[in-house]
Amino acid sequence: MHPVPRSFYRRDASLVAPDLLNKVLVAGNRAGRVVEVEAYRGSDDPGSHAFRGKTGRNATMFGPPGHLYVYFSYGVHWCANAVCEREGVAHAVLLRAIAPVFGLEEMRAARSRGQKHPVADRDLGRGPGRLCQALGLTREHDGADLVTGDRGVWIMDDGHRPPAIPDVGIRVGLSAGADRPWRYSVPGDRHVSGPLGRPDRPGR
DNA sequence: CTGCCGATATACT
DNA sequence: GTATATCGGCAGC
């Protein structure tokens, strides 16, 4: 069990993304296995926050690889990405879903606040906003180093390999760049969000 | 299960 | 003003 090294991230996000499947995302005393991701390729990708250049929000994407880019979405939810490629090239991999591994009750407490019913295990980390809520990731984790764990957040390799043949599909919630097949997930895993999490549905 | 709606920060027209 | 890398509640099936 060791942190994924910096060199892992210093590549095109569309190559890093499928390799992140089955890695372990750790935040404090909570952890989950990454089962769904999307690649965003900066200035080459009209679906990327970085397509039109650097802003206050996306500055972390332009920094060195192996750091966490966290942004606020729809004025409601946080979403977390692993920054890829060398400094100045704004590639990133959106962490879309985890299968909870450790700290389930902390996750459930974080996810159930202000809700009618306690959240089921399957829904703790199924979706990018839910993933951040379950792990307690917010603005204060933007820029965190995933290799050194300077803010208690790491991506670890426990020897569990990525799927030999991941499910591949189009990215969720975009209009610009919607045609690019840069969404990857672990086949058959029930913690995957959207159509790929429901076998024999469109999107496969 | 599906579809619609509201919440509302950030970036852009 | 409009769009967005989302989610939860509710209506209806």
Coordinates of N, CA, C and O (backbone and C1' of nucleotides) in Angstrom, one line a residue, chain A residues 71 77 81 111 127 129-130 175, chain C residues 3-10:
Chain A
Y71 N -13.7 22.2 -7.0 CA -14.5 23.3 -7.4 C -16.0 23.2 -6.9 O -16.4 22.1 -6.6
H77 N -22.8 22.0 -4.9 CA -22.0 20.8 -4.6 C -20.5 21.0 -4.9 O -20.1 21.8 -5.7
N81 N -11.0 16.6 -8.6 CA -10.3 16.1 -9.7 C -8.8 15.9 -9.3 O -8.3 16.6 -8.5
R111 N -23.2 12.5 4.8 CA -24.2 12.5 3.7 C -25.6 12.7 4.1 O -26.5 13.0 3.3
G127 N -21.5 9.4 -7.5 CA -21.7 10.7 -8.1 C -20.6 11.7 -7.5 O -20.3 11.5 -6.4
G129 N -20.6 14.9 -6.6 CA -21.0 15.7 -5.5 C -21.1 14.9 -4.2 O -20.7 15.3 -3.2
R130 N -21.7 13.7 -4.4 CA -21.9 12.8 -3.2 C -20.5 12.3 -2.7 O -20.3 12.3 -1.5
S175 N -22.6 19.7 -22.8 CA -23.0 19.9 -24.1 C -21.8 20.0 -25.0 O -21.6 19.3 -26.0
Chain C
dA3 P -29.2 29.4 -21.7 O5' -27.9 28.7 -21.2 C5' -26.7 28.9 -21.9 C4' -25.5 28.2 -21.2 C3' -25.8 26.8 -20.7 O3' -24.7 26.0 -21.1 C1' -25.1 28.1 -18.9
dT4 P -24.8 24.4 -20.9 O5' -24.0 24.2 -19.6 C5' -22.6 24.7 -19.5 C4' -22.1 24.6 -18.1 C3' -22.3 23.2 -17.5 O3' -21.1 22.8 -16.8 C1' -23.1 24.8 -16.0
dA5 P -20.1 22.0 -17.6 O5' -20.0 20.7 -16.6 C5' -20.8 19.6 -16.9 C4' -20.3 18.5 -16.0 C3' -20.4 18.8 -14.5 O3' -20.6 17.6 -13.7 C1' -18.2 18.5 -15.0
dT6 P -22.2 17.1 -13.5 O5' -22.6 17.9 -12.2 C5' -21.9 17.7 -11.0 C4' -22.9 17.6 -9.8 C3' -23.6 16.3 -9.8 O3' -23.3 15.6 -8.5 C1' -25.1 18.1 -9.5
dC7 P -23.9 14.2 -8.1 O5' -25.1 14.5 -7.2 C5' -24.9 15.4 -6.1 C4' -26.3 15.8 -5.6 C3' -27.2 14.7 -5.2 O3' -27.3 14.7 -3.8 C1' -28.3 16.5 -6.4
dG8 P -28.1 13.5 -3.0 O5' -29.5 14.1 -2.7 C5' -29.6 15.3 -1.9 C4' -31.0 15.8 -1.9 C3' -32.0 14.8 -1.5 O3' -33.0 15.3 -0.6 C1' -32.6 15.6 -3.7
dG9 P -34.1 14.5 0.1 O5' -35.4 15.1 -0.6 C5' -35.7 16.5 -0.5 C4' -37.0 16.8 -1.3 C3' -38.1 15.8 -1.1 O3' -39.3 16.5 -0.9 C1' -37.6 15.9 -3.4
dC10 P -40.6 15.8 -0.3 O5' -41.6 15.7 -1.5 C5' -41.8 16.9 -2.4 C4' -42.3 16.5 -3.7 C3' -43.4 15.4 -3.7 O3' -44.5 15.9 -4.3 C1' -41.7 15.0 -5.4

